[in-house]
XYZ file of C-alpha atoms in Angstrom:
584
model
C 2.548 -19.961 1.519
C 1.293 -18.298 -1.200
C 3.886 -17.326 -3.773
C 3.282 -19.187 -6.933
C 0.691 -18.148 -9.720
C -0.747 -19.996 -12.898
C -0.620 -17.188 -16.346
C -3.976 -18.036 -17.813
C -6.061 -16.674 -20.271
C -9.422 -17.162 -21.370
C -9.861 -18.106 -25.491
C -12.669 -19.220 -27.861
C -11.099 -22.688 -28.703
C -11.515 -22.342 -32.267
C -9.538 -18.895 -32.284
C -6.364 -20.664 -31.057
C -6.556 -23.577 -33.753
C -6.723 -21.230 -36.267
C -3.586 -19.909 -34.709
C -2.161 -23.063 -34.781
C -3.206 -23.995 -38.201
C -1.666 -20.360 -39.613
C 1.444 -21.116 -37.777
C 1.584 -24.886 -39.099
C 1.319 -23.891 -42.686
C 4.255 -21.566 -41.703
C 6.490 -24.067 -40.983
C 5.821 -25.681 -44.028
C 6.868 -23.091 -45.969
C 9.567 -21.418 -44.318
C 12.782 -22.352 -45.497
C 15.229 -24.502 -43.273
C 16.797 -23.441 -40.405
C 16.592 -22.851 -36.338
C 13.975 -19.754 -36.888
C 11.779 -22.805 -38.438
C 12.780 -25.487 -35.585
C 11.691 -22.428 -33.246
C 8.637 -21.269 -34.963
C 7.520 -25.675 -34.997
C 8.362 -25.699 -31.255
C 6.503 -22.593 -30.237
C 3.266 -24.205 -32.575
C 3.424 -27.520 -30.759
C 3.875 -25.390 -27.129
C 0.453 -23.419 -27.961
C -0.983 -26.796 -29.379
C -0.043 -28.532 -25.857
C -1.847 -25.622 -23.856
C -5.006 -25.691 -25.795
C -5.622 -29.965 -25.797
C -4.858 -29.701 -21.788
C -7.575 -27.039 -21.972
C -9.990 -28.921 -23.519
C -9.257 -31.752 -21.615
C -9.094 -30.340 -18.138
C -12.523 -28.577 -19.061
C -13.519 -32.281 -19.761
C -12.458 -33.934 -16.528
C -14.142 -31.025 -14.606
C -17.462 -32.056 -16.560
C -16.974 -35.689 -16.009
C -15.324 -35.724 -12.398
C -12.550 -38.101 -14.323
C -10.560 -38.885 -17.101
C -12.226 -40.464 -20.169
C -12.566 -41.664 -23.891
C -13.048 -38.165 -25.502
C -12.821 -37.577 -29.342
C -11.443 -34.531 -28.928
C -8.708 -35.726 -26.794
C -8.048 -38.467 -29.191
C -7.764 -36.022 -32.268
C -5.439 -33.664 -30.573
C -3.259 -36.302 -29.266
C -2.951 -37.603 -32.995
C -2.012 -33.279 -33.881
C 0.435 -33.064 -31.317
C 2.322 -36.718 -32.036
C 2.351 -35.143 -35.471
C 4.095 -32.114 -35.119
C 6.180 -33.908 -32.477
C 7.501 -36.041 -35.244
C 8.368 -33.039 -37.154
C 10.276 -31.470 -34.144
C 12.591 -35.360 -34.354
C 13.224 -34.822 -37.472
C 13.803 -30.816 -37.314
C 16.344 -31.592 -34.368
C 17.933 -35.047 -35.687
C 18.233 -33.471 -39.339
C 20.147 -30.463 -37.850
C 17.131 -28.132 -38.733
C 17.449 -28.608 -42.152
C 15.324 -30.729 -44.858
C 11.635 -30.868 -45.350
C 9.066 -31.186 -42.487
C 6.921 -34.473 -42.429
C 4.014 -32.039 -41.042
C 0.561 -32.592 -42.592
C -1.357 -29.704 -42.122
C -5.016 -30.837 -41.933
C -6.558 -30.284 -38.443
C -10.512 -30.554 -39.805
C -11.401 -33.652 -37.278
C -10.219 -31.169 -34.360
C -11.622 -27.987 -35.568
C -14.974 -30.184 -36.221
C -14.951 -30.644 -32.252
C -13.850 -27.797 -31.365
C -16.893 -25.018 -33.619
C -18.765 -23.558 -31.033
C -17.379 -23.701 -27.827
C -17.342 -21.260 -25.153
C -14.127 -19.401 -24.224
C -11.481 -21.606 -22.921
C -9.299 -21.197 -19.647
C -5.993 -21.910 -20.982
C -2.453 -22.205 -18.478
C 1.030 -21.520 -20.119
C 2.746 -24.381 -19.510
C 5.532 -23.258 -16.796
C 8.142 -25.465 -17.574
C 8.584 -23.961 -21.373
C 7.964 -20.493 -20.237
C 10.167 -20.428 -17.049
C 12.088 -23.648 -16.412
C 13.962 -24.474 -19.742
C 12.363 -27.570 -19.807
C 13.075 -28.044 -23.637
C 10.831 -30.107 -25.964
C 13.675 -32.005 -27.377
C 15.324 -33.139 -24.057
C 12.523 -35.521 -24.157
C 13.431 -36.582 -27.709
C 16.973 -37.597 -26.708
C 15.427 -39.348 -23.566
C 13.186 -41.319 -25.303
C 15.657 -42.333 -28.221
C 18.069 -43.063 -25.276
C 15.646 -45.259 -23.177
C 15.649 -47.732 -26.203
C 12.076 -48.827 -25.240
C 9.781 -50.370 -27.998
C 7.223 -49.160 -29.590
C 4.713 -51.346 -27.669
C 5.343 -48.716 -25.187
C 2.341 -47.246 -23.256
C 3.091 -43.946 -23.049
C 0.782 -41.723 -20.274
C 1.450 -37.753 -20.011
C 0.646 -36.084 -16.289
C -1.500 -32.662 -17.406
C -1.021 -29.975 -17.439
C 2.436 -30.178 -19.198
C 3.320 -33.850 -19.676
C 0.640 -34.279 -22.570
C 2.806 -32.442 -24.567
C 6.212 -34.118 -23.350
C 4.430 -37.447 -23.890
C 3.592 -36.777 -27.286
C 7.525 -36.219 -27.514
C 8.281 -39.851 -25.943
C 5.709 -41.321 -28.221
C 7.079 -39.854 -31.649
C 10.787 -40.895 -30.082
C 9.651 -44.436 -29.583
C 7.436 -44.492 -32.360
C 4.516 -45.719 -29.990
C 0.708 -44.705 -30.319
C -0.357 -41.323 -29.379
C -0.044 -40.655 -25.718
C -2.794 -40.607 -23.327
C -3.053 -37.944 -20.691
C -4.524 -38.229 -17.029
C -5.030 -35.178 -14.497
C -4.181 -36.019 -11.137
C -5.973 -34.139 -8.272
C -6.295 -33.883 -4.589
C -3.847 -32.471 -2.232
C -0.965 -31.392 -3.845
C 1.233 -34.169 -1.801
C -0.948 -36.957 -1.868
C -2.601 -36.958 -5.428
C -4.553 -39.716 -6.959
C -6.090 -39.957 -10.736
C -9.629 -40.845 -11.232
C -9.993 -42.978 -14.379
C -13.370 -43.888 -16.065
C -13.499 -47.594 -17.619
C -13.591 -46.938 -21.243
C -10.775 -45.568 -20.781
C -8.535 -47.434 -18.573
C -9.724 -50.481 -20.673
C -7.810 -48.281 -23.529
C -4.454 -47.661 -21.161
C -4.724 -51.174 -19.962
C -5.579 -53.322 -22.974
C -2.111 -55.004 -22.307
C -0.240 -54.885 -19.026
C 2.456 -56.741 -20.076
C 4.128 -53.956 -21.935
C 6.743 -51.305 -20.327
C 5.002 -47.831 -19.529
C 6.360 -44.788 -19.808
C 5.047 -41.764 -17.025
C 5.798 -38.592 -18.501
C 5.749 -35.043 -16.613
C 8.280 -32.097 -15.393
C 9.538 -32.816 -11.821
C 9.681 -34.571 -9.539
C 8.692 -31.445 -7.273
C 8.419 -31.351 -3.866
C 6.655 -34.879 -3.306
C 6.480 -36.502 -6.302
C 3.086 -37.060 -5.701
C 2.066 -36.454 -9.784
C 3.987 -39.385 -10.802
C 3.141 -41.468 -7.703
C -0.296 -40.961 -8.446
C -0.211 -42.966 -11.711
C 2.104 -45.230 -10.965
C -0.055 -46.324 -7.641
C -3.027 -46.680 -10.420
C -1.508 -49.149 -12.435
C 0.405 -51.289 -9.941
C -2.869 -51.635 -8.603
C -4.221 -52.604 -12.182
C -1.543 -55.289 -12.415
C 1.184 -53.826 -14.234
C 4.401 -54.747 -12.520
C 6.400 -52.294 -10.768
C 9.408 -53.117 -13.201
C 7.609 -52.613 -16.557
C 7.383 -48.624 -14.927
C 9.758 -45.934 -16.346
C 9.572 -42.219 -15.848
C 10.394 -39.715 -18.108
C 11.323 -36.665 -15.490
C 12.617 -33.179 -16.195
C 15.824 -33.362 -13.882
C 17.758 -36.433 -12.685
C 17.260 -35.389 -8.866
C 15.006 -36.859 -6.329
C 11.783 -36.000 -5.110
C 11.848 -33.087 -2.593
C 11.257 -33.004 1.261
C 7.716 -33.944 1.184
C 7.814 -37.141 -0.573
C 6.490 -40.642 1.499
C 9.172 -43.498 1.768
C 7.156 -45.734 -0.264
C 7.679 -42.963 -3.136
C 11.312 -42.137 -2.650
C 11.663 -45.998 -2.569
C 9.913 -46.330 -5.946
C 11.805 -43.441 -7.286
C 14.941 -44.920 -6.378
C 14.346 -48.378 -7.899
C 12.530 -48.072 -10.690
C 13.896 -46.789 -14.726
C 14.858 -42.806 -15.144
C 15.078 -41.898 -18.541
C 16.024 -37.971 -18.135
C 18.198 -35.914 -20.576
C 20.011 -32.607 -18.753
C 19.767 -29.615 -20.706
C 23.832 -29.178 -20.409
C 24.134 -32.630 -22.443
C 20.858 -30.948 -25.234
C 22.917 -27.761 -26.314
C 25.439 -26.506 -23.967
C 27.691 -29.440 -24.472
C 26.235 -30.198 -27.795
C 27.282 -31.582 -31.110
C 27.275 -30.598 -33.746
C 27.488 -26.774 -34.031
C 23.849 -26.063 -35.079
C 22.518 -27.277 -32.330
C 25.081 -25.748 -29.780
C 24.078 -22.436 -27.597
C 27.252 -21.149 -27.736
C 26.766 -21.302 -31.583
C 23.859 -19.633 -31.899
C 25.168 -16.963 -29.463
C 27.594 -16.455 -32.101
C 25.759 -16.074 -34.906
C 24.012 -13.448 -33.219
C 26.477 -11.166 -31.978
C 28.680 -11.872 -35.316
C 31.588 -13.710 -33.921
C 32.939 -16.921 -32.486
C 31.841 -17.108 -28.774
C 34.977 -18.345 -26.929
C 33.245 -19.546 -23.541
C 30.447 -20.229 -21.960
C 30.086 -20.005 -17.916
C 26.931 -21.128 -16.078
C 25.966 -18.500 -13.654
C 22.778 -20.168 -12.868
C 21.624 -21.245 -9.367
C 23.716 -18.506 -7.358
C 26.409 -18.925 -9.460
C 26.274 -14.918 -10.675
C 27.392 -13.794 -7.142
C 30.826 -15.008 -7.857
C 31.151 -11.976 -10.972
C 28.901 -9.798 -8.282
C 31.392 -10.035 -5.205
C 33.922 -11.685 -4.531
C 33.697 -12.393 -0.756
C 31.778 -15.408 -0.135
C 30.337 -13.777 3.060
C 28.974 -10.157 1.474
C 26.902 -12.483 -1.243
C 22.859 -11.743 -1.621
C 21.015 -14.804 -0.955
C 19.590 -16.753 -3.832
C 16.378 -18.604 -4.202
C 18.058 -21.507 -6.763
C 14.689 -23.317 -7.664
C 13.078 -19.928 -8.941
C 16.289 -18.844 -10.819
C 16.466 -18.960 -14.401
C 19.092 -20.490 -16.648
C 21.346 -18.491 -17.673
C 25.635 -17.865 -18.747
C 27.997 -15.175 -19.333
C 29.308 -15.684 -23.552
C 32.609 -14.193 -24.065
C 34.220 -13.687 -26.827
C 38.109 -11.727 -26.620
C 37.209 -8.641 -24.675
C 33.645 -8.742 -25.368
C 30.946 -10.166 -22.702
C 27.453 -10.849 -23.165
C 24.679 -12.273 -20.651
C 22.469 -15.397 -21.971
C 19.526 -16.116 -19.959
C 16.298 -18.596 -20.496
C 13.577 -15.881 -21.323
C 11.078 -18.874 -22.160
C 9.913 -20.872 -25.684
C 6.708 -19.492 -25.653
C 6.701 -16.390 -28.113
C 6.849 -13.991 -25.384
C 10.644 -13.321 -26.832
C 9.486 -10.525 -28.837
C 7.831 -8.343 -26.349
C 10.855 -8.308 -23.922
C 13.213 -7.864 -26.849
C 10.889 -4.338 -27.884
C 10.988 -3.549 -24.003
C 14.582 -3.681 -23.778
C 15.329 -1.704 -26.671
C 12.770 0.973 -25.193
C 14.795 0.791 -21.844
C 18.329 1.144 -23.696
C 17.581 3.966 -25.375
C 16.788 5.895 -22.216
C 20.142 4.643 -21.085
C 18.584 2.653 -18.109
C 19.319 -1.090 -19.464
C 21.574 -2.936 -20.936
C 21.313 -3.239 -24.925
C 19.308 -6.090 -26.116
C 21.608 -8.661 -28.576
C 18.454 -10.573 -30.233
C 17.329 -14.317 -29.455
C 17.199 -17.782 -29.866
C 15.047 -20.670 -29.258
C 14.301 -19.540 -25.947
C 17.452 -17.374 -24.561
C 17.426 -13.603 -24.668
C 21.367 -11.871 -24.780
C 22.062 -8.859 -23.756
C 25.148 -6.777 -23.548
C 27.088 -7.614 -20.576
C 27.611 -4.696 -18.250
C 31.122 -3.906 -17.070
C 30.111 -2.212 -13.544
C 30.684 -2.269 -9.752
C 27.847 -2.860 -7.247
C 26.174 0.000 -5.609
C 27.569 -1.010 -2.525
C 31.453 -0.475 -3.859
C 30.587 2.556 -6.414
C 30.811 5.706 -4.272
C 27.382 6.584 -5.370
C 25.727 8.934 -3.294
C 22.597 8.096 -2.053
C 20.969 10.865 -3.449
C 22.306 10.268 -6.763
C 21.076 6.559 -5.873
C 17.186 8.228 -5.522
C 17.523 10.024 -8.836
C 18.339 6.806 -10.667
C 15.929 4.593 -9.138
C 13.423 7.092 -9.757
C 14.129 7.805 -13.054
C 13.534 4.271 -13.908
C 10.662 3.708 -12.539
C 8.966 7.020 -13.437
C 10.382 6.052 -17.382
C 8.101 2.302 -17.110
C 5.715 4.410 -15.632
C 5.255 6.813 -18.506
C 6.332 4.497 -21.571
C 5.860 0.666 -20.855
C 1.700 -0.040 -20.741
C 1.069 -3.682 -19.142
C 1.580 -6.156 -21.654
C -0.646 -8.975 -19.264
C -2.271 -8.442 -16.365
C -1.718 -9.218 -13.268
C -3.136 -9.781 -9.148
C -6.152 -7.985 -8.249
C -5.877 -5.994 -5.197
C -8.414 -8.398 -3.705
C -5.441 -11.209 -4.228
C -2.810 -9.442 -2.953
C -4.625 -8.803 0.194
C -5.398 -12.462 0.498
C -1.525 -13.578 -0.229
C -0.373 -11.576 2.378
C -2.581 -11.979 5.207
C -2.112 -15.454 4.472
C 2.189 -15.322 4.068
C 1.978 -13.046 7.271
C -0.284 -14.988 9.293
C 2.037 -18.405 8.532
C 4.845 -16.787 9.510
C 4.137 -13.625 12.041
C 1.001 -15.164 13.651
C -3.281 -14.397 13.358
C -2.539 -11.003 15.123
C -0.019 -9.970 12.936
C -1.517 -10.827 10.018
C -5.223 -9.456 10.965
C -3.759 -5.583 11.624
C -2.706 -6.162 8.021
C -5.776 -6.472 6.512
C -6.364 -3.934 8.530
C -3.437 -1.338 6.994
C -4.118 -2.615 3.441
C -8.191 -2.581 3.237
C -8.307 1.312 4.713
C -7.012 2.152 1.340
C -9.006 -0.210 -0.866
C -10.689 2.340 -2.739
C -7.932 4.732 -3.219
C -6.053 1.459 -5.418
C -8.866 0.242 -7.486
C -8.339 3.497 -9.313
C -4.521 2.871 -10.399
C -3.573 1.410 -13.433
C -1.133 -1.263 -14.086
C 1.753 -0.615 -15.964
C 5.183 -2.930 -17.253
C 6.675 -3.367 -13.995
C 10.076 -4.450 -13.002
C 9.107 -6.534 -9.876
C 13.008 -6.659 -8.695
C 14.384 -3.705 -7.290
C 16.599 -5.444 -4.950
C 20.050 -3.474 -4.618
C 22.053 -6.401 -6.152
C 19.624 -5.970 -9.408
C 21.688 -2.699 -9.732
C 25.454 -1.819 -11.209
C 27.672 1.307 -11.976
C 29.423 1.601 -14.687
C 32.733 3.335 -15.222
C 31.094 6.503 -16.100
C 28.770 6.983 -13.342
C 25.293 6.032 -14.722
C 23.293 3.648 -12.894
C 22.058 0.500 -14.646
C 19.187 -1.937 -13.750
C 19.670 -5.325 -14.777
C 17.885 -8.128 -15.440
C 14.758 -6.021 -16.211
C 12.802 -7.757 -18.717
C 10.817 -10.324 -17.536
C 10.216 -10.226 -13.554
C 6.507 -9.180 -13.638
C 5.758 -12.399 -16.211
C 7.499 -14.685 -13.737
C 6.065 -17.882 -12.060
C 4.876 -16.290 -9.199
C 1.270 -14.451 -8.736
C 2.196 -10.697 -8.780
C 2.077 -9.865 -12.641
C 1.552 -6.605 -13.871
C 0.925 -4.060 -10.912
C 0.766 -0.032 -11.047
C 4.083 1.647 -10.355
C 3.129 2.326 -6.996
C 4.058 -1.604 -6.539
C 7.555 -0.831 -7.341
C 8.121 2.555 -5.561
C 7.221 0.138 -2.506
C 9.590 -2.330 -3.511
C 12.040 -0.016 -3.976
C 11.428 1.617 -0.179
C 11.498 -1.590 0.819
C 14.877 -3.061 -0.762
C 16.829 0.310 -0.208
C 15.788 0.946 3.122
C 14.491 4.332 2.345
C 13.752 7.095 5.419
C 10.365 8.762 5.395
C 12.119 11.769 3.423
C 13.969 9.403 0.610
C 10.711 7.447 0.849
C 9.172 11.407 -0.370
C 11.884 12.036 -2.322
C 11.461 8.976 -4.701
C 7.256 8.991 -4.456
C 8.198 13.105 -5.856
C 10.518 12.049 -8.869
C 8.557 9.322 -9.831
C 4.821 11.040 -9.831
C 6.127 13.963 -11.487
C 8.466 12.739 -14.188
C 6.126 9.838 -14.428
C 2.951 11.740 -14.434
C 1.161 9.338 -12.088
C -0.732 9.664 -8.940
C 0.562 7.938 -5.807
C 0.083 9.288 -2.080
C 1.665 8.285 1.076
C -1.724 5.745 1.628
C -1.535 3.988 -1.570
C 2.290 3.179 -0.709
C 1.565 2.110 2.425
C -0.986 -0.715 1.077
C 1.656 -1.501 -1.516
C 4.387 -1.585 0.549
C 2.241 -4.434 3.407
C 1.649 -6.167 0.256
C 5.431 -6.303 -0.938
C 6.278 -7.147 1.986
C 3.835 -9.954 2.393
C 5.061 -11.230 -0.719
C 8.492 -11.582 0.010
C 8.241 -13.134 3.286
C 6.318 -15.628 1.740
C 9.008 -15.763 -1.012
C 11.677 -16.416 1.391
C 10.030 -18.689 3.956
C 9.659 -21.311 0.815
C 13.350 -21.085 0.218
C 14.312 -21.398 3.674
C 12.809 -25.014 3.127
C 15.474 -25.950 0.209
C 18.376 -23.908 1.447
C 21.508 -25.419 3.466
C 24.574 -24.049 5.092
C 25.664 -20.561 4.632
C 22.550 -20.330 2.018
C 20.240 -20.826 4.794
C 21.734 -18.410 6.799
C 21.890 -15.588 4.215
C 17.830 -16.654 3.882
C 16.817 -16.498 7.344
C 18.829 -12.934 7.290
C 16.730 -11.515 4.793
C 13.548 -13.211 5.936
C 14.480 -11.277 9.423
C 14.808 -8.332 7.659
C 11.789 -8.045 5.847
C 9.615 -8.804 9.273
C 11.153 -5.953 10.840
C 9.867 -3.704 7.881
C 7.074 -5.081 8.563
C 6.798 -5.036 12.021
C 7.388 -1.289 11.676
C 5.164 -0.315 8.866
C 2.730 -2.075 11.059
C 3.259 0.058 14.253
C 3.505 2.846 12.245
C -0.088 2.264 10.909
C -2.139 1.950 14.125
């Protein structure tokens, strides 16, 4: 299936270190605090995504993994600043910074080159995989500093770096494993698996986010050096959740996994449970909306359908795995909504978007942030399906909204080509629906090929499904959770409106006339172009999307969570099978 997408960007490499450098003399200067913790964080995140760049770019030179200078000197940068972040977190954010700010033997490599393809590193950006969890791992693990510490790119050369400073080991080394994504291997050049093996009679430590669905990444090393004589007991991993490998994992690496050292640290035990105060969420919550938050309930993972409905059987399904973090902060009769909007400085863009969207009355109002969460107000309303709401006055929302992004909110990133959304759903519906299926879709979507290369992207929501909606007492229409769908891990991006008047049709049911009735709000209030054609395309693409959404859930979901799953899967094939019959 495709569903997933990398957010990459292409950057002269010398451009970013300068960047990095600015930002790094920043944080020497700024005064203590969390806003200098999270401006040191967000440095050593960017810092991470350039050296994998460099060295990625490297291995696809090479064909392996090597001795490289450059490597070397950005390992030494990012162990450097990773010793700041210790003793940023252990200090409580307060004291002086032991962060040296001279980066000449990197920017000396780095004068000249070409543009750089650089990946945001998705666990930062989507999964709350936080920098210091690995610092309390690694302090916990009380491993030596012998330790060999090895980071799996892309983002375990900057959690290594962590593990290293914890331990106070050498730099780390990195290694990019490659092949198919369930049976990886690493390809290692001898200069510099001399280097990683000099002594094998030393504990390792395998550093990386997951396990995912086979484990394969950390497999892939530890296969490497068993086979280079380092005994399956001096291995420990340094995952970002305590769980297992998923369904596609080999015995021989769910038996590994099972016996050998887990040094993990749960982001409940980092600052929802934390002590002290300053580095407690519920703190900083408080700070920020200028009084003492009382509680703090996870509605993560599902958990949010409980406040949505209270019948087990009406709930919307849930994919948990693509779900962000995220709790309801109350404080006497006052609620707000906390949710992981990412580490990487993209705080400030949804922050300016939701005030945009609150002044229009269509959102909630935007709180502030910190290190990583975004609060909003929490809305007191009913769901659409319980309001009364006429349908009609349903339309005139919806389209309001959409016509508003349309109009106001220019993409701040880009996102699919047409080309690519083609592909991803001729390849979703032909997995699922069969060849024929999926060939009269290519069909539907290239007769209009011309007619979208003209439309411009814009902010889009990229979740207009009804449960994304509430009512408050007063009758308006609200859209939640509408900040930060079209920079999500997935491969849509930023589309032209026409990509959410389809999701819309798609998620409300609409008949050809509400289908008209929206398309007429929305082109007119929103001064864009969209004909019946260009939905259509959108639409077979939306659809192919979702399917392919929901057929990767199915795979993780059990019980009445399958069921709800395979409900909506059904549902969006018979859309399909429709628009499809509708087209020929």
């Amino acid at each position: 299936m495709w569903v997933y997408g990398d957010v990459e960007r292409l950057e002269l490499p010398a451009d970013v270190l300068e960047r990095i450098e600015t930002a790094m003399l920043a944080c020497r200067q700024s005064p203590p605090g969390r806003d200098r913790h999270e401006l040191l964080v967000q440095t050593f995140i960017e810092t991470g995504e350039l050296i994998q760049g460099l060295a990625d770019q490297e291995f696809q030179l090479n064909g392996a993994d090597d001795v490289s200078s450059i490597q070397e000197t950005g390992a030494k940068l990012l162990f450097a600043q990773a010793r700041a972040i210790l003793v940023s977190w252990q200090g409580h954010f307060d004291g002086d910074l032991p962060l040296a700010t001279d980066t000449s033997a990197l920017r000396f490599n780095v004068s000249g080159l070409e543009p750089l393809l650089m990946k945001r590193a998705e666990g930062y950006a989507f999964y709350a995989v936080y920098p210091e969890s690995y610092l309390e791992a690694a302090l916990q693990s009380k491993l030596s500093a012998d330790t060999v510490v090895i980071g799996i790119r892309s983002i375990g050369l900057s959690l290594a770096a962590l593990v290293a400073a914890a331990l106070g080991a050498p730099p780390a080394f990195s290694l990019r494993p490659v092949g198919h994504p369930f049976r990886r291997k690493v390809n290692v050049k001898a200069a510099l698996a001399d280097r990683i093996l000099a002594r094998t009679n030393v504990d390792f430590a395998i550093v990386d986010e997951g396990p995912g669905l086979s484990g394969s990444s950390f497999a892939s090393v530890a296969n490497w050096l068993e086979v280079n004589g380092v005994a399956p007991s001096r291995l420990n991993f340094f995952p970002s959740h305590g769980g297992e490998p998923g369904a596609y994992a080999n015995n021989t690496q769910r038996r590994r996994w099972q016996e050998s050292s887990k040094h993990v640290c749960q982001i409940g035990d980092l600052i929802v449970k934390a002590r002290p105060a300053a580095r407690c969420l519920q703190n900083w919550v408080g700070e920020l909306v200028g009084q003492p938050v009382q509680a703090l309930r996870d509605i993560s993972g599902g958990n949010w359908r409980a406040l949505y409905c209270d019948r087990i059987e009406n709930w919307p399904p849930s994919y948990r795995q693509m779900e962000k973090l995220k709790f309801v902060a109350t404080a006497d009769d006052q609620s707000w909504h906390v949710k992981f909007a990412g580490l990487c400085r993209s705080d400030r863009e949804k922050v300016r978007r939701g005030a945009l969207l609150n002044e229009a009355g269509l959102t909630p109002s935007v709180i502030g942030t910190c290190h990583g969460f975004l609060i909003e107000e929490w809305i007191k309303g009913v769901p659409l399906e319980t309001s009364g709401l006429h349908r009609h006055e349903i339309l005139a929302g919806i389209g309001n909204y959409l016509a508003f992004r349309a109009r106001y909110l220019p993409a701040p990133h880009g996102g699919a080509s047409f080309e690519a959304l083609c592909q991803m759903a001729t390849a979703n519906v032909k997995e699922v629906a069969g060849i024929d299926a999926a060939m009269l879709l290519r069909r539907v979507m290239q007769q209009k090929d011309r007619s979208v290369r003209h439309l411009h992207p814009v902010d889009t929501d990229n979740r207009l499904h009804h449960w994304e909606w509430l009512v408050t007492s007063g009758g308006r229409l609200q859209k939640t959770d509408a900040l930060d769908h079209n920079s999500a891990h997935d491969m849509i991006g930023c589309q032209p409106i026409a990509w959410d008047v389809a999701g819309a049709c798609v998620e409300f049911d609409l008949s050809a006339n509400e289908r008209d009735r929206l398309l007429d709000i929305v082109t007119q209030v929103g001064d864009v172009g969209i004909d019946d054609g260009v939905l259509v395309v959108f639409e077979a693409a939306y659809l192919g999307f979702q399917i392919g959404l929901w057929s990767v859930a199915l795979a993780s979901g059990e019980g009445q969570e399958r069921e709800r799953i395979e409900k909506t899967l059904a549902r969006y094939l018979g859309r399909l099978q429709v628009l499809l019959e509708r087209s020929t």
